Coordinates of C-alpha atoms in Angstrom, one line a residue:
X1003 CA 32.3 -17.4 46.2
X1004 CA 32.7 -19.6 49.1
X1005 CA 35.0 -16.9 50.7
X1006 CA 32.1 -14.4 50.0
X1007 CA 29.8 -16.5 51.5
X1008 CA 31.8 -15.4 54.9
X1009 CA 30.8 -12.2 54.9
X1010 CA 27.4 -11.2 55.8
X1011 CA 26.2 -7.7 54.5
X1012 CA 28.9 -4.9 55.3
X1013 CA 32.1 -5.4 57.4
X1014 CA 31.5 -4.9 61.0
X1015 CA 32.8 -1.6 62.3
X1016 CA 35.6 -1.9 64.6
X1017 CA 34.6 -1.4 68.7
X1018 CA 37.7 0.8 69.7
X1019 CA 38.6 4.1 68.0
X1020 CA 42.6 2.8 68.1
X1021 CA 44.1 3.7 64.9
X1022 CA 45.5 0.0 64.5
X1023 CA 41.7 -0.9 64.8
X1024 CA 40.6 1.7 61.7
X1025 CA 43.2 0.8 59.3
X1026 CA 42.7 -3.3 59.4
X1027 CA 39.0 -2.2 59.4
X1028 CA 39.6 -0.6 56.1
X1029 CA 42.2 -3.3 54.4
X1030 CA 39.2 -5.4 55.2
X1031 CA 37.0 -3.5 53.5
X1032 CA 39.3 -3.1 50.7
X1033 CA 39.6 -6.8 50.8
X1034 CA 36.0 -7.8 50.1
X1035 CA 35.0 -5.0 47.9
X1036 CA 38.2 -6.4 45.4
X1037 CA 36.8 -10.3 46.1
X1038 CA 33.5 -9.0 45.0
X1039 CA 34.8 -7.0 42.1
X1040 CA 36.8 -10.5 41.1
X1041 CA 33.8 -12.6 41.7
X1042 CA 31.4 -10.9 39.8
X1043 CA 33.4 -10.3 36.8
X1044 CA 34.1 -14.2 36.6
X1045 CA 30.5 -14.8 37.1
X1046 CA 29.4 -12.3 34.0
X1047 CA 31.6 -14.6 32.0
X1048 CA 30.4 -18.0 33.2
X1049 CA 27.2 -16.2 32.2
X1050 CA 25.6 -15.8 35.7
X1051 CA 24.1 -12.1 35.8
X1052 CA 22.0 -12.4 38.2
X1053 CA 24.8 -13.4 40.9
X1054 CA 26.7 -11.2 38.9
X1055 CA 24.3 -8.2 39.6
X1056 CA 23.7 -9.1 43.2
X1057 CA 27.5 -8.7 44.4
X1058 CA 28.2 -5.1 42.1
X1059 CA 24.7 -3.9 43.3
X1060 CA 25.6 -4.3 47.0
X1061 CA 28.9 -2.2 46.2
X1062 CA 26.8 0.1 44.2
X1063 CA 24.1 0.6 47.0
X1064 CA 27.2 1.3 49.6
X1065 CA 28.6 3.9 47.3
X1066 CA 26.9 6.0 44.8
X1067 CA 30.6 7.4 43.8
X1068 CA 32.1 3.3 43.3
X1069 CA 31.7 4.0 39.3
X1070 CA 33.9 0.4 38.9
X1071 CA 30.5 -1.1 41.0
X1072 CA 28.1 0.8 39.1
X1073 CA 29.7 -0.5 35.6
X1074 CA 29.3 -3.9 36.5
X1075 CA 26.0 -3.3 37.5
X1076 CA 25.4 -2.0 34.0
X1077 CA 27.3 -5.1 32.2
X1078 CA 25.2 -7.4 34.4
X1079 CA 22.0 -5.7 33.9
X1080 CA 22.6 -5.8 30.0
X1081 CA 24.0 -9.4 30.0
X1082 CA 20.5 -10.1 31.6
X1083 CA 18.6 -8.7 28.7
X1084 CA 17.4 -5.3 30.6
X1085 CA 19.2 -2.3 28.7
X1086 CA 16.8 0.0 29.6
X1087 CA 18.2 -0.8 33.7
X1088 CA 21.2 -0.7 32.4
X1089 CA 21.3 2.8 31.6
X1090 CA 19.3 3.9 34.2
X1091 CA 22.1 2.7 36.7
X1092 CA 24.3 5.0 34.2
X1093 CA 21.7 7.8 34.3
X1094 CA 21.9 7.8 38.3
X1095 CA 25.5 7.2 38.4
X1096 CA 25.9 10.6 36.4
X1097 CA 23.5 12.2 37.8
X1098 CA 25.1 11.7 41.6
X1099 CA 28.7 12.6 40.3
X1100 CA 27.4 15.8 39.2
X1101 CA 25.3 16.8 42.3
X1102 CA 28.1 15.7 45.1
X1103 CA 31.6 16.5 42.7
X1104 CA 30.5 18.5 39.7
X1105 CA 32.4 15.7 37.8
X1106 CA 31.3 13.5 34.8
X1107 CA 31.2 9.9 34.1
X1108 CA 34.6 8.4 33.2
X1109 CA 35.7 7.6 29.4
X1110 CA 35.5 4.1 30.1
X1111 CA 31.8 4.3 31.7
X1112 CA 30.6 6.7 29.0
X1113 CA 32.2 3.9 26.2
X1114 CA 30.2 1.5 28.2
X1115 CA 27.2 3.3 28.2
X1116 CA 27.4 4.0 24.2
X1117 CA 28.4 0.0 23.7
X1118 CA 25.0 -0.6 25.7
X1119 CA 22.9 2.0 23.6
X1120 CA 24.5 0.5 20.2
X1121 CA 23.7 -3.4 21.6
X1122 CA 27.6 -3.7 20.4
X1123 CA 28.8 -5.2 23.6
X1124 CA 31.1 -8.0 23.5
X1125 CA 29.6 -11.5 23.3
X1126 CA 30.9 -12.6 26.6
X1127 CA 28.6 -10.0 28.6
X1128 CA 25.6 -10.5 26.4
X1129 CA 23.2 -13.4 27.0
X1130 CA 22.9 -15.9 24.2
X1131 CA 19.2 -16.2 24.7
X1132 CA 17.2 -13.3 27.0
X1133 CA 16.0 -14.8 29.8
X1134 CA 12.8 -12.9 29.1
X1135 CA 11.5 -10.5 26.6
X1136 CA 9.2 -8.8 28.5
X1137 CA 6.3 -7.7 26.9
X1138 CA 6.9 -10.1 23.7
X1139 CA 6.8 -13.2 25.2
X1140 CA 3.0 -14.1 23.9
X1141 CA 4.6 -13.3 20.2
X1142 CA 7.6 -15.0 20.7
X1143 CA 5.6 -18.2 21.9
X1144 CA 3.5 -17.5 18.9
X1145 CA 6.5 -17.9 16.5
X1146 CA 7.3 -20.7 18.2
X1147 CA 4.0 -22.7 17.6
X1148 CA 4.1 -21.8 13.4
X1149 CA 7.5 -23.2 13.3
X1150 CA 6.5 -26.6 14.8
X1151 CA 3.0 -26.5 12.5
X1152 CA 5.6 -25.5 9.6
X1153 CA 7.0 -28.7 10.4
X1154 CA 4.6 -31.0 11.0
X1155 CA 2.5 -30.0 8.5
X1156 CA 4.9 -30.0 5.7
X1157 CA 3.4 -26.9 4.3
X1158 CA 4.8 -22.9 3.9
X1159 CA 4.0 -20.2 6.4
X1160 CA 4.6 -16.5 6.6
X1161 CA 4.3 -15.1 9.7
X1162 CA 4.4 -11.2 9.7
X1163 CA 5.7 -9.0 12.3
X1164 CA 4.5 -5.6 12.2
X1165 CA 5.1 -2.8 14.2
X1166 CA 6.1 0.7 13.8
X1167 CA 10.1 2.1 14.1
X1168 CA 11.7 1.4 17.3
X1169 CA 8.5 -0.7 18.7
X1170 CA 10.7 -3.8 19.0
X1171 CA 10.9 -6.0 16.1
X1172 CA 14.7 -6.2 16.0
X1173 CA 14.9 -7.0 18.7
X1174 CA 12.5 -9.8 19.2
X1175 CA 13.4 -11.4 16.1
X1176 CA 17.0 -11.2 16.7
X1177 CA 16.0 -13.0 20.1
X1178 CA 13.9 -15.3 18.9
X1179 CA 16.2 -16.5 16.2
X1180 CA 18.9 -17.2 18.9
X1181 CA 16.7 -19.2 20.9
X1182 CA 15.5 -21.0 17.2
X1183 CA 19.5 -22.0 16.9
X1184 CA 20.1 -23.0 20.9
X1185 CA 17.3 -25.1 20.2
X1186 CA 18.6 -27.4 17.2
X1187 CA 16.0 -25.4 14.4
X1188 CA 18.0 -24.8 11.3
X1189 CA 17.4 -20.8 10.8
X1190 CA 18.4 -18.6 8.0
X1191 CA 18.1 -14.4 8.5
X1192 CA 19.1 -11.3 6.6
X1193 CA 17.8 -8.0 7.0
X1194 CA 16.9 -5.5 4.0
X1195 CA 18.2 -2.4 2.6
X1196 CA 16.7 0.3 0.4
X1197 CA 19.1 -1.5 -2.4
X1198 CA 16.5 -4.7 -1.9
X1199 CA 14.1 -2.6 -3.7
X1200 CA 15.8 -3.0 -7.0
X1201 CA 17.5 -6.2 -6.7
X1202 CA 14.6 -8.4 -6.4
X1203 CA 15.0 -11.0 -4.1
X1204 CA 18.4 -10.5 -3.1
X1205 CA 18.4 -10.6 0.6
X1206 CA 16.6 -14.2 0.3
X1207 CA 19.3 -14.9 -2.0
X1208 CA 22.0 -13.8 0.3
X1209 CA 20.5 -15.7 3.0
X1210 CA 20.7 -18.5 1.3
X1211 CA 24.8 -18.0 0.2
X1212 CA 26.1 -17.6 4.2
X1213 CA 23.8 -21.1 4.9
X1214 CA 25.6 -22.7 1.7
X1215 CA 29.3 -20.9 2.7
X1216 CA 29.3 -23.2 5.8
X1217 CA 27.5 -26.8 4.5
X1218 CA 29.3 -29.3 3.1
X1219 CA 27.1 -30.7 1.1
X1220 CA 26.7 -27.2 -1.0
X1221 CA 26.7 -29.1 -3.9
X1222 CA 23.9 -31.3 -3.3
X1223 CA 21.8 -28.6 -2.4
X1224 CA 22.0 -26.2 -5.3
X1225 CA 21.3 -29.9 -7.3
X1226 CA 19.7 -29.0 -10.7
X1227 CA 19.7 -25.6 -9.9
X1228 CA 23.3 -24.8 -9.6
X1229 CA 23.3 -23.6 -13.1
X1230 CA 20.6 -21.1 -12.2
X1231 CA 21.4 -19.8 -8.9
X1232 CA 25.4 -20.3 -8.5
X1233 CA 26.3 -16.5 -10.5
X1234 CA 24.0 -15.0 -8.5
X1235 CA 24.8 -16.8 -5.5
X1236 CA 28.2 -15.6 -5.8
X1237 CA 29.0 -19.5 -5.1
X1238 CA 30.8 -20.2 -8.8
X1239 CA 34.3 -20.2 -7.2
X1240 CA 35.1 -22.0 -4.0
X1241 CA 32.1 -21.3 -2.6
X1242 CA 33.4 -17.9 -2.3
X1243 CA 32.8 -14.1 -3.3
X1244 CA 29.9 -11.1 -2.3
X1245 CA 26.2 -12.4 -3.6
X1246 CA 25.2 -10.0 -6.5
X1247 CA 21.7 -8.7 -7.5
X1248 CA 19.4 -10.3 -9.6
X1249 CA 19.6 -10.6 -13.2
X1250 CA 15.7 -9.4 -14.4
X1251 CA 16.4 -11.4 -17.9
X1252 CA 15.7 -14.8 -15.8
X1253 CA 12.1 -14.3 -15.3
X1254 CA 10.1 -14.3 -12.3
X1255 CA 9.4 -17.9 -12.8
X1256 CA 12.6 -19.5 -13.1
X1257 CA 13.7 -17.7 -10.5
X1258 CA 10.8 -18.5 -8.0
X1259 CA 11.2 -21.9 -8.7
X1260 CA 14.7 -22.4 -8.3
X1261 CA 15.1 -20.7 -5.2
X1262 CA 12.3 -22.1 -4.0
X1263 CA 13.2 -25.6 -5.0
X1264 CA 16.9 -24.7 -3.3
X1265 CA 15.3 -23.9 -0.2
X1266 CA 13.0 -27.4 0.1
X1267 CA 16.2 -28.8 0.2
X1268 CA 17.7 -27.5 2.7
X1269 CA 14.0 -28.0 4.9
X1270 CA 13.8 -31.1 3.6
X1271 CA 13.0 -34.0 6.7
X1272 CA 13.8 -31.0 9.6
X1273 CA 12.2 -28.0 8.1
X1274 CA 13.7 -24.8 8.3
X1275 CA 13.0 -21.0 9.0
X1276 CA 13.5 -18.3 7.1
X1277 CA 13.8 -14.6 9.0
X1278 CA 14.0 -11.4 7.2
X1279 CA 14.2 -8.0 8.8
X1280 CA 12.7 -4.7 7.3
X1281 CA 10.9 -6.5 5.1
X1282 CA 9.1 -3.7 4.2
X1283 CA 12.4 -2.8 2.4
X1284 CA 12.1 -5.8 0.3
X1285 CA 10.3 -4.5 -2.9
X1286 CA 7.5 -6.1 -4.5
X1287 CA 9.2 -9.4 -6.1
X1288 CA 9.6 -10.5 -2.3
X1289 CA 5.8 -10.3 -2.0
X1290 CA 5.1 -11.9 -5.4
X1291 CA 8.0 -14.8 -4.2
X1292 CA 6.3 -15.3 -0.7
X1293 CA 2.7 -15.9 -2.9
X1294 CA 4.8 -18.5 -4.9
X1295 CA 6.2 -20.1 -2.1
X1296 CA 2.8 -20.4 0.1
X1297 CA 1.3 -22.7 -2.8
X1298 CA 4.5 -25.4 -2.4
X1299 CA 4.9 -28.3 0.0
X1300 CA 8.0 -26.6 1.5
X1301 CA 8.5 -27.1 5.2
X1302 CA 9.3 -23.7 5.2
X1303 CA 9.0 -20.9 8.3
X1304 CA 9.0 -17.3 7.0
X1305 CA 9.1 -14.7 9.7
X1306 CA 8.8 -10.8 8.0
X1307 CA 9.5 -7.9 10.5
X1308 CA 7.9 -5.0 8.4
X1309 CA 6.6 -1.5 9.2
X1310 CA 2.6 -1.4 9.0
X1311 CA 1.2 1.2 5.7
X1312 CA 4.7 1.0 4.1
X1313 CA 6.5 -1.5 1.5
X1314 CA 4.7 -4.0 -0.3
X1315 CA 1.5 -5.9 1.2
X1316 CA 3.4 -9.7 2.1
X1317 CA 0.8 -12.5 1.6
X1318 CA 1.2 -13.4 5.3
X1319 CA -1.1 -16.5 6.7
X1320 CA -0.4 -15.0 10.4
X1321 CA -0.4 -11.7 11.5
X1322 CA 1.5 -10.5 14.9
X1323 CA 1.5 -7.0 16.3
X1324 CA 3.6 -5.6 18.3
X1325 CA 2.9 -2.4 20.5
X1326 CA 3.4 -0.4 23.3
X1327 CA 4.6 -1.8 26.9
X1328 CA 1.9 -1.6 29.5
X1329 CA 2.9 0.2 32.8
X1330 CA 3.7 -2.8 34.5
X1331 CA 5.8 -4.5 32.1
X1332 CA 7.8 -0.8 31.6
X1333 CA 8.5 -1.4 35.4
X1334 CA 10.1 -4.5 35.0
X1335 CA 12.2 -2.8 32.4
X1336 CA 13.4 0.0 34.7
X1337 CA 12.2 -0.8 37.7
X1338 CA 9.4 1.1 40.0
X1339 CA 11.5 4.2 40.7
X1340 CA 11.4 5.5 37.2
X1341 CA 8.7 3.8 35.8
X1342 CA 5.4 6.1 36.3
X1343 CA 7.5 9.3 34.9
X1344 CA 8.9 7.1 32.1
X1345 CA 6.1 5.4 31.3
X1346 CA 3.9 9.1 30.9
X1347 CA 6.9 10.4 28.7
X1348 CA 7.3 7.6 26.7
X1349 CA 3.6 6.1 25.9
X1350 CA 5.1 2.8 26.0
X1351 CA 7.2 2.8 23.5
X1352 CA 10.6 1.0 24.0
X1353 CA 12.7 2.5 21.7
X1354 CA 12.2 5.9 23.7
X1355 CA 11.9 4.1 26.8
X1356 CA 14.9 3.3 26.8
X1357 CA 16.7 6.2 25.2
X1358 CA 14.7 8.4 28.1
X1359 CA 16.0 6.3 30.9
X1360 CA 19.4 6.6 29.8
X1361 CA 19.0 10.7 30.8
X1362 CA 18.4 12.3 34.3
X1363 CA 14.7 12.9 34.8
X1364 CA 13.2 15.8 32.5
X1365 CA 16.3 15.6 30.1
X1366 CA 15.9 14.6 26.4
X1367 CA 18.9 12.8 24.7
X1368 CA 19.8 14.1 21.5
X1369 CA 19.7 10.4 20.1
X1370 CA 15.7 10.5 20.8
X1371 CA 15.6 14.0 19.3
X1372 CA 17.7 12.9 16.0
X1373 CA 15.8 9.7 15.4
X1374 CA 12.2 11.8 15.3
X1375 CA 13.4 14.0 13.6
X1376 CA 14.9 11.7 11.0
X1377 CA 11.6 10.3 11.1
X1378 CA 9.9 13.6 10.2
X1379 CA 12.8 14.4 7.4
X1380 CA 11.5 10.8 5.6
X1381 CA 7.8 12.3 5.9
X1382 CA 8.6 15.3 3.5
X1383 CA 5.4 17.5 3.8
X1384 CA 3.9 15.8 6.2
X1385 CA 6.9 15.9 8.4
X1386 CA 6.5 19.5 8.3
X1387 CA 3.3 19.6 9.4
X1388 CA 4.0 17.6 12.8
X1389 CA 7.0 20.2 13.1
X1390 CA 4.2 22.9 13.1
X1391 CA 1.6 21.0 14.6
X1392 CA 3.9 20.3 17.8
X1393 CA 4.9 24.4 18.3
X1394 CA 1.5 25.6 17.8
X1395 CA 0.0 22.8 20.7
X1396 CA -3.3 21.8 18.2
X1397 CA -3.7 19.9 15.1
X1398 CA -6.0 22.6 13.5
X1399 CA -6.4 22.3 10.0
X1400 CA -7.3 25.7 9.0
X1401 CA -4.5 27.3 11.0
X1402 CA -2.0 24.3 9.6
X1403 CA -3.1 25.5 6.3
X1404 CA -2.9 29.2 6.7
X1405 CA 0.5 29.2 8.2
X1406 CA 2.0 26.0 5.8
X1407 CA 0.2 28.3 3.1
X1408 CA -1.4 24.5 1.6
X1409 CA -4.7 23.7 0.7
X1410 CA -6.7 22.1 3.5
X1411 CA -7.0 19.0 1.5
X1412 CA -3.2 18.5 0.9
X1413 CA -2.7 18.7 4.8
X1414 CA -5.7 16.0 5.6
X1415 CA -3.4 13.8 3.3
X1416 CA -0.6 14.7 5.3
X1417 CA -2.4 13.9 8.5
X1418 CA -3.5 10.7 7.2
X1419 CA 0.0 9.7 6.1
X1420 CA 1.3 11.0 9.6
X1421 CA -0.9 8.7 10.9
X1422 CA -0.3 5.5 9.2
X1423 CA 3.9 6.3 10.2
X1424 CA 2.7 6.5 13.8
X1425 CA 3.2 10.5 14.3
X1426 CA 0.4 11.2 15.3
X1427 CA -3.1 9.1 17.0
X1428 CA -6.0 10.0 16.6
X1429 CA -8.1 10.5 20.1

């Protein structure tokens, strides 16, 4: 960096046109475009993106075609918590290469730009706690006041996060919870999966087994319990072996209370928090449980991501929403360039926000396509009426009815459930 630090914008052009002039022009060149390359990829690892960014950007701006410059732009822009520039440096990169050579990106940039759509990149280029999650900082400060009255108040909370598909909860709980652990908080997550419907509490149980797989005083924390808990805690030999479902026989009862009882323990004098993804997955014991749980004196932190108008209703005692971007946070996602067309296309939304800027202008990526039309496939009837809905251009009942050949009261029901699943607003 100090060498850097030498060189001030580009590398002067030479004053004579000798050919001995040109070529140590362009070794120098050559020269500070590798100590760039090398300085910035040391700098991604020591976890400075921003300098990072800075250098690869300059190299970027000097040459569209630099594809090495532009990938380290992307690397930076995605270690800084900014995906969506990310692939809009990709989107531009392509998008060049095709106007001026009629060539595409490389393997290694396209396996880059799929790592940065999956959020799959390798730890060293990802940020261990986002500078900023724009647009959710409010919630996330939110979170962080329940877990300090969770705490001080020695008492249960549920806090649920609710927003439709691709709006943003992963992401911000994932976030959050990192930023929980940096700080010192004891946190326990899992996610749910369609199977969580039938095995009642599982994915609280399964929590629960990876904390107790890494404490050493396992033991201590089943307590009177272990008898109850260890089979299904998959925790009977060495602390080993897959957690397995819930055996019914038990009763609600016993089990509430030993996993309850379990889970004071491990709060107990620190308090701890306990985030589950997809909650909505979860089936309706995990809502009975959470009822259970909020009449205890459990310093206990429950944060529940779950779709709105599906799953089970959670007895939550705090309710945060999470919508659209506003225009000028979408900027700060993709900057100003972009931002009016992608804002207009996308409403907001990040999940296509971000799938959109990954494309030229006025392209649609088949990822965007598949996931609404997954979306529509869960809906059954009522995806097919947003299928014909969208080609005839006007949610008209009658006409719905007449070419669905349905009764006009099975396709209000099918506009209300549309609804509800965020297909369709009502103006």
């Amino acid at each position: 960096r100090v060498a850097l630090a030498l060189v001030r914008g580009r590398v002067p052009e030479p004053r004579t046109d000798a050919p001995w002039a040109i070529a140590e022009h362009a070794a120098a060149v050559r020269l500070v475009q590798r100590a760039r390359r090398v300085a910035a990829d040391a700098l991604l690892d020591a976890g400075h993106w921003r300098d990072a960014l800075d250098l690869a950007a300059a190299d970027a701006q000097a040459d569209p075609l630099d594809e090495e410059a532009v990938r380290t732009v992307m690397r930076a822009q995605a270690a800084g918590g900014r995906p969506a520039l990310a692939l809009a440096a990709y989107a531009g990169l392509r998008e060049v290469l095709a106007d001026q050579l009629g060539a595409d990106p490389s393997v290694e940039t396209d396996a880059l730009h799929t790592a940065i759509l999956r959020g799959d990149l390798p730890v060293a280029t990802r940020p261990s706690v986002p500078e900023s999650l724009v647009g959710r900082t409010i919630q996330a400060g939110h979170l962080d006041t329940l877990a300090r009255r969770a705490v001080g108040e020695g008492t249960a909370r549920v806090a649920r996060v609710a927003g439709e598909a691709g709006i943003g909860k992963t992401t911000l709980l994932d976030a959050w919870t990192r930023a929980r652990r940096s700080a010192g908080d004891l946190v326990l997550a899992g996610t749910c999966r369609p199977l969580d419907r039938a095995a009642p509490l599982d994915v609280v149980l399964t929590a629960i087994a990876d904390h107790l797989r890494g404490a050493p005083d396992a033991d201590a924390l089943l307590g009177p319990d272990a008898g109850t808990l260890a089979p299904l805690l998959g925790l009977t030999d060495d602390l080993a072996g897959p957690a397995r479902g819930v055996d019914l026989a038990l009763g609600p009862a016993t089990l509430f209370a030993a996993v309850t009882a379990v889970l004071g323990r491990i709060a107990a004098g620190t308090g701890a928090i306990l985030v589950i993804d997809d909650a909505h997955l979860a089936g309706p014991t995990f809502a009975d449980w959470l009822g259970y749980l909020l009449r205890r004196p459990v310093p206990l932190l429950v944060v529940a991501g779950a779709r709105p108008s599906e799953g089970p209703e959670l007895p939550a005692t705090d309710e945060i929403g999470l919508g659209p971007l506003d225009r000028s946070q979408v900027v700060e996602l993709v900057g100003s360039e972009r931002a009016d067309d992608l804002y207009d296309r996308s409403g907001g939304h990040p999940l296509f926000l971000v799938e959109l800027a990954s494309v030229p202008a006025g392209e649609l990526p088949p990822s965007l396509v598949d996931a609404v039309v997954s979306r529509c496939d869960q809906l059954g009837t009522a995806g097919d009426l947003v299928r014909a809905a969208a080609v005839i251009g006007v949610l008209d009942v009658d006409v719905l009815a007449t070419v669905l050949n349905r009764r006009a009261l099975d396709v209000l029901a099918d506009v209300e459930l549309a609804e509800q699943r965020g297909l369709l607003v009502e103006e």
